[in-house]
């Protein structure tokens, strides 16, 4: 895990604990999740379509690269436009 971030939507809704992870094909984000009773991890909050997931991922990874954050928490929420 490279970082943990938060994102705010329209100054009305925030999602915390989004993880920036380095995978075999590069960086990606993982939405906040928890383990269920059957030991499977389930997202707590997530985009409902691939276009929105891509926009959120692109924004978070862009901010991650711009800020040179490595292994840190981005403390200021980023705003989704």
mmCIF file of N, CA and C in Angstrom:
data_model
loop_
_atom_site.group_PDB
_atom_site.id
_atom_site.type_symbol
_atom_site.label_atom_id
_atom_site.label_comp_id
_atom_site.label_asym_id
_atom_site.label_seq_id
_atom_site.Cartn_x
_atom_site.Cartn_y
_atom_site.Cartn_z
ATOM 1 N N UNK A 1 0.845 -1.166 0.000
ATOM 2 C CA UNK A 1 0.000 0.000 0.000
ATOM 3 C C UNK A 1 0.895 1.234 0.000
ATOM 4 N N UNK A 2 0.574 2.161 -0.882
ATOM 5 C CA UNK A 2 1.375 3.376 -1.038
ATOM 6 C C UNK A 2 0.823 4.547 -0.234
ATOM 7 N N UNK A 3 -0.510 4.641 -0.114
ATOM 8 C CA UNK A 3 -1.128 5.767 0.599
ATOM 9 C C UNK A 3 -2.569 5.421 0.931
ATOM 10 N N UNK A 4 -3.122 6.196 1.846
ATOM 11 C CA UNK A 4 -4.542 6.123 2.175
ATOM 12 C C UNK A 4 -5.090 7.524 1.990
ATOM 13 N N UNK A 5 -6.189 7.638 1.235
ATOM 14 C CA UNK A 5 -6.711 8.965 0.890
ATOM 15 C C UNK A 5 -8.199 9.072 1.200
ATOM 16 N N UNK A 6 -8.663 10.316 1.195
ATOM 17 C CA UNK A 6 -10.089 10.626 1.314
ATOM 18 C C UNK A 6 -10.474 11.463 0.109
ATOM 19 N N UNK A 7 -11.734 11.381 -0.280
ATOM 20 C CA UNK A 7 -12.243 12.198 -1.375
ATOM 21 C C UNK A 7 -13.613 12.736 -0.961
ATOM 22 N N UNK A 8 -13.843 14.022 -1.270
ATOM 23 C CA UNK A 8 -15.099 14.678 -0.919
ATOM 24 C C UNK A 8 -15.863 14.993 -2.192
ATOM 25 N N UNK A 9 -17.145 14.718 -2.174
ATOM 26 C CA UNK A 9 -18.026 14.960 -3.310
ATOM 27 C C UNK A 9 -18.941 16.141 -3.000
ATOM 28 N N UNK A 10 -18.844 17.192 -3.802
ATOM 29 C CA UNK A 10 -19.748 18.346 -3.726
ATOM 30 C C UNK A 10 -19.852 18.959 -2.334
ATOM 31 N N UNK A 11 -18.789 18.943 -1.568
ATOM 32 C CA UNK A 11 -18.803 19.479 -0.194
ATOM 33 C C UNK A 11 -19.925 18.880 0.652
ATOM 34 N N UNK A 12 -20.358 17.656 0.303
ATOM 35 C CA UNK A 12 -21.496 17.054 1.006
ATOM 36 C C UNK A 12 -21.268 15.622 1.463
ATOM 37 N N UNK A 13 -20.351 14.906 0.823
ATOM 38 C CA UNK A 13 -20.176 13.482 1.123
ATOM 39 C C UNK A 13 -18.699 13.146 1.006
ATOM 40 N N UNK A 14 -18.173 12.465 2.006
ATOM 41 C CA UNK A 14 -16.753 12.105 1.980
ATOM 42 C C UNK A 14 -16.593 10.594 2.094
ATOM 43 N N UNK A 15 -15.604 10.074 1.391
ATOM 44 C CA UNK A 15 -15.242 8.666 1.500
ATOM 45 C C UNK A 15 -13.795 8.625 1.978
ATOM 46 N N UNK A 16 -13.568 8.003 3.129
ATOM 47 C CA UNK A 16 -12.236 7.867 3.714
ATOM 48 C C UNK A 16 -11.687 6.467 3.429
ATOM 49 N N UNK A 17 -10.419 6.308 3.678
ATOM 50 C CA UNK A 17 -9.738 5.002 3.634
ATOM 51 C C UNK A 17 -9.690 4.370 2.248
ATOM 52 N N UNK A 18 -9.582 5.202 1.217
ATOM 53 C CA UNK A 18 -9.325 4.685 -0.127
ATOM 54 C C UNK A 18 -7.820 4.437 -0.211
ATOM 55 N N UNK A 19 -7.444 3.244 -0.600
ATOM 56 C CA UNK A 19 -6.020 2.873 -0.616
ATOM 57 C C UNK A 19 -5.440 3.006 -2.027
ATOM 58 N N UNK A 20 -4.233 3.539 -2.090
ATOM 59 C CA UNK A 20 -3.454 3.549 -3.332
ATOM 60 C C UNK A 20 -2.500 2.366 -3.224
ATOM 61 N N UNK A 21 -2.606 1.464 -4.182
ATOM 62 C CA UNK A 21 -1.863 0.200 -4.139
ATOM 63 C C UNK A 21 -1.055 0.048 -5.419
ATOM 64 N N UNK A 22 0.139 -0.519 -5.282
ATOM 65 C CA UNK A 22 0.957 -0.836 -6.453
ATOM 66 C C UNK A 22 0.758 -2.301 -6.793
ATOM 67 N N UNK A 23 0.184 -2.548 -7.965
ATOM 68 C CA UNK A 23 -0.033 -3.912 -8.433
ATOM 69 C C UNK A 23 0.947 -4.258 -9.537
ATOM 70 N N UNK A 24 0.772 -5.434 -10.103
ATOM 71 C CA UNK A 24 1.656 -5.884 -11.185
ATOM 72 C C UNK A 24 1.596 -4.968 -12.400
ATOM 73 N N UNK A 25 0.434 -4.329 -12.632
ATOM 74 C CA UNK A 25 0.257 -3.458 -13.798
ATOM 75 C C UNK A 25 0.331 -1.983 -13.441
ATOM 76 N N UNK A 26 0.794 -1.657 -12.242
ATOM 77 C CA UNK A 26 0.919 -0.257 -11.843
ATOM 78 C C UNK A 26 -0.003 0.092 -10.691
ATOM 79 N N UNK A 27 -0.134 1.392 -10.446
ATOM 80 C CA UNK A 27 -0.943 1.871 -9.337
ATOM 81 C C UNK A 27 -2.433 1.743 -9.634
ATOM 82 N N UNK A 28 -3.193 1.466 -8.580
ATOM 83 C CA UNK A 28 -4.648 1.463 -8.673
ATOM 84 C C UNK A 28 -5.195 1.805 -7.303
ATOM 85 N N UNK A 29 -6.499 2.067 -7.224
ATOM 86 C CA UNK A 29 -7.120 2.361 -5.937
ATOM 87 C C UNK A 29 -8.004 1.198 -5.507
ATOM 88 N N UNK A 30 -8.135 1.064 -4.206
ATOM 89 C CA UNK A 30 -9.053 0.082 -3.613
ATOM 90 C C UNK A 30 -9.991 0.863 -2.697
ATOM 91 N N UNK A 31 -11.270 0.695 -2.923
ATOM 92 C CA UNK A 31 -12.259 1.392 -2.113
ATOM 93 C C UNK A 31 -12.268 0.799 -0.703
ATOM 94 N N UNK A 32 -12.757 1.570 0.282
ATOM 95 C CA UNK A 32 -12.792 1.051 1.657
ATOM 96 C C UNK A 32 -13.635 -0.221 1.731
ATOM 97 N N UNK A 33 -13.158 -1.177 2.507
ATOM 98 C CA UNK A 33 -13.867 -2.456 2.590
ATOM 99 C C UNK A 33 -13.746 -3.014 4.002
ATOM 100 N N UNK A 34 -14.537 -4.035 4.250
ATOM 101 C CA UNK A 34 -14.426 -4.759 5.516
ATOM 102 C C UNK A 34 -14.697 -6.228 5.247
ATOM 103 N N UNK A 35 -14.248 -7.056 6.169
ATOM 104 C CA UNK A 35 -14.421 -8.498 6.021
ATOM 105 C C UNK A 35 -15.810 -8.888 6.506
ATOM 106 N N UNK A 36 -16.493 -9.681 5.709
ATOM 107 C CA UNK A 36 -17.829 -10.150 6.079
ATOM 108 C C UNK A 36 -17.722 -11.437 6.900
ATOM 109 N N UNK A 37 -18.850 -11.929 7.349
ATOM 110 C CA UNK A 37 -18.859 -13.146 8.175
ATOM 111 C C UNK A 37 -18.336 -14.364 7.413
ATOM 112 N N UNK A 38 -18.400 -14.331 6.076
ATOM 113 C CA UNK A 38 -17.871 -15.455 5.285
ATOM 114 C C UNK A 38 -16.404 -15.235 4.878
ATOM 115 N N UNK A 39 -15.729 -14.290 5.558
ATOM 116 C CA UNK A 39 -14.307 -13.971 5.340
ATOM 117 C C UNK A 39 -14.002 -13.361 3.981
ATOM 118 N N UNK A 40 -14.999 -12.908 3.276
ATOM 119 C CA UNK A 40 -14.801 -12.187 2.016
ATOM 120 C C UNK A 40 -14.757 -10.698 2.323
ATOM 121 N N UNK A 41 -13.915 -9.953 1.565
ATOM 122 C CA UNK A 41 -13.893 -8.506 1.716
ATOM 123 C C UNK A 41 -14.942 -7.899 0.800
ATOM 124 N N UNK A 42 -15.703 -6.958 1.332
ATOM 125 C CA UNK A 42 -16.757 -6.282 0.580
ATOM 126 C C UNK A 42 -16.554 -4.779 0.701
ATOM 127 N N UNK A 43 -16.672 -4.078 -0.438
ATOM 128 C CA UNK A 43 -16.561 -2.622 -0.419
ATOM 129 C C UNK A 43 -17.673 -2.025 0.434
ATOM 130 N N UNK A 44 -17.312 -1.022 1.212
ATOM 131 C CA UNK A 44 -18.291 -0.298 2.016
ATOM 132 C C UNK A 44 -18.967 0.763 1.150
ATOM 133 N N UNK A 45 -18.175 1.449 0.339
ATOM 134 C CA UNK A 45 -18.675 2.460 -0.595
ATOM 135 C C UNK A 45 -17.899 2.277 -1.891
ATOM 136 N N UNK A 46 -18.589 2.425 -3.014
ATOM 137 C CA UNK A 46 -17.910 2.245 -4.292
ATOM 138 C C UNK A 46 -18.730 2.861 -5.414
ATOM 139 N N UNK A 47 -18.062 3.221 -6.535
ATOM 140 C CA UNK A 47 -18.786 3.718 -7.718
ATOM 141 C C UNK A 47 -19.654 2.601 -8.288
ATOM 142 N N UNK A 48 -20.758 2.979 -8.895
ATOM 143 C CA UNK A 48 -21.646 1.952 -9.444
ATOM 144 C C UNK A 48 -21.468 1.737 -10.940
ATOM 145 N N UNK A 49 -20.528 2.485 -11.549
ATOM 146 C CA UNK A 49 -20.251 2.227 -12.960
ATOM 147 C C UNK A 49 -18.760 2.439 -13.226
ATOM 148 N N UNK A 50 -18.240 1.814 -14.278
ATOM 149 C CA UNK A 50 -16.803 1.869 -14.541
ATOM 150 C C UNK A 50 -16.298 3.269 -14.883
ATOM 151 N N UNK A 51 -17.121 4.090 -15.491
ATOM 152 C CA UNK A 51 -16.697 5.444 -15.860
ATOM 153 C C UNK A 51 -16.402 6.281 -14.609
ATOM 154 N N UNK A 52 -17.265 6.158 -13.623
ATOM 155 C CA UNK A 52 -17.060 6.908 -12.388
ATOM 156 C C UNK A 52 -15.849 6.379 -11.633
ATOM 157 N N UNK A 53 -15.692 5.076 -11.605
ATOM 158 C CA UNK A 53 -14.499 4.495 -10.952
ATOM 159 C C UNK A 53 -13.240 5.018 -11.622
ATOM 160 N N UNK A 54 -13.213 5.066 -12.932
ATOM 161 C CA UNK A 54 -12.043 5.546 -13.664
ATOM 162 C C UNK A 54 -11.774 7.016 -13.356
ATOM 163 N N UNK A 55 -12.826 7.844 -13.308
ATOM 164 C CA UNK A 55 -12.637 9.268 -12.981
ATOM 165 C C UNK A 55 -12.052 9.431 -11.587
ATOM 166 N N UNK A 56 -12.581 8.702 -10.620
ATOM 167 C CA UNK A 56 -12.087 8.795 -9.245
ATOM 168 C C UNK A 56 -10.635 8.314 -9.186
ATOM 169 N N UNK A 57 -10.356 7.185 -9.807
ATOM 170 C CA UNK A 57 -8.992 6.649 -9.799
ATOM 171 C C UNK A 57 -8.025 7.617 -10.461
ATOM 172 N N UNK A 58 -8.407 8.163 -11.600
ATOM 173 C CA UNK A 58 -7.538 9.097 -12.316
ATOM 174 C C UNK A 58 -7.231 10.322 -11.445
ATOM 175 N N UNK A 59 -8.248 10.876 -10.792
ATOM 176 C CA UNK A 59 -8.058 12.045 -9.934
ATOM 177 C C UNK A 59 -7.130 11.722 -8.757
ATOM 178 N N UNK A 60 -7.395 10.622 -8.074
ATOM 179 C CA UNK A 60 -6.585 10.248 -6.908
ATOM 180 C C UNK A 60 -5.140 9.977 -7.315
ATOM 181 N N UNK A 61 -4.927 9.221 -8.379
ATOM 182 C CA UNK A 61 -3.557 8.902 -8.791
ATOM 183 C C UNK A 61 -2.824 10.143 -9.291
ATOM 184 N N UNK A 62 -3.539 11.051 -9.942
ATOM 185 C CA UNK A 62 -2.930 12.310 -10.375
ATOM 186 C C UNK A 62 -2.453 13.104 -9.163
ATOM 187 N N UNK A 63 -3.298 13.239 -8.146
ATOM 188 C CA UNK A 63 -2.916 13.960 -6.925
ATOM 189 C C UNK A 63 -1.776 13.244 -6.209
ATOM 190 N N UNK A 64 -1.818 11.942 -6.191
ATOM 191 C CA UNK A 64 -0.760 11.144 -5.563
ATOM 192 C C UNK A 64 0.583 11.451 -6.230
ATOM 193 N N UNK A 65 0.611 11.428 -7.557
ATOM 194 C CA UNK A 65 1.848 11.683 -8.296
ATOM 195 C C UNK A 65 2.296 13.138 -8.132
ATOM 196 N N UNK A 66 1.365 14.086 -8.187
ATOM 197 C CA UNK A 66 1.699 15.505 -8.048
ATOM 198 C C UNK A 66 2.325 15.807 -6.694
ATOM 199 N N UNK A 67 1.813 15.190 -5.654
ATOM 200 C CA UNK A 67 2.263 15.483 -4.301
ATOM 201 C C UNK A 67 3.461 14.655 -3.873
ATOM 202 N N UNK A 68 3.837 13.670 -4.679
ATOM 203 C CA UNK A 68 4.984 12.850 -4.338
ATOM 204 C C UNK A 68 4.813 12.133 -3.015
ATOM 205 N N UNK A 69 3.608 11.724 -2.738
ATOM 206 C CA UNK A 69 3.317 11.076 -1.465
ATOM 207 C C UNK A 69 3.698 9.610 -1.578
ATOM 208 N N UNK A 70 4.480 9.144 -0.623
ATOM 209 C CA UNK A 70 4.899 7.746 -0.625
ATOM 210 C C UNK A 70 4.726 7.183 0.770
ATOM 211 N N UNK A 71 3.738 6.312 0.932
ATOM 212 C CA UNK A 71 3.493 5.681 2.211
ATOM 213 C C UNK A 71 2.871 6.603 3.240
ATOM 214 N N UNK A 72 2.203 7.655 2.794
ATOM 215 C CA UNK A 72 1.623 8.633 3.702
ATOM 216 C C UNK A 72 0.114 8.719 3.522
ATOM 217 N N UNK A 73 -0.501 9.387 4.464
ATOM 218 C CA UNK A 73 -1.923 9.673 4.361
ATOM 219 C C UNK A 73 -2.072 11.065 3.778
ATOM 220 N N UNK A 74 -2.916 11.222 2.773
ATOM 221 C CA UNK A 74 -3.242 12.547 2.272
ATOM 222 C C UNK A 74 -4.275 13.097 3.235
ATOM 223 N N UNK A 75 -3.875 14.075 4.045
ATOM 224 C CA UNK A 75 -4.724 14.516 5.149
ATOM 225 C C UNK A 75 -5.840 15.445 4.709
ATOM 226 N N UNK A 76 -5.637 16.208 3.666
ATOM 227 C CA UNK A 76 -6.687 17.102 3.188
ATOM 228 C C UNK A 76 -7.553 16.351 2.185
ATOM 229 N N UNK A 77 -8.871 16.332 2.403
ATOM 230 C CA UNK A 77 -9.738 15.659 1.436
ATOM 231 C C UNK A 77 -9.610 16.287 0.051
ATOM 232 N N UNK A 78 -9.613 15.475 -0.960
ATOM 233 C CA UNK A 78 -9.604 15.961 -2.336
ATOM 234 C C UNK A 78 -11.045 16.046 -2.820
ATOM 235 N N UNK A 79 -11.325 17.023 -3.661
ATOM 236 C CA UNK A 79 -12.684 17.253 -4.107
ATOM 237 C C UNK A 79 -12.900 16.708 -5.511
ATOM 238 N N UNK A 80 -13.984 15.999 -5.662
ATOM 239 C CA UNK A 80 -14.360 15.371 -6.925
ATOM 240 C C UNK A 80 -15.246 16.343 -7.677
ATOM 241 N N UNK A 81 -14.841 16.713 -8.873
ATOM 242 C CA UNK A 81 -15.615 17.680 -9.660
ATOM 243 C C UNK A 81 -16.261 17.030 -10.844
#
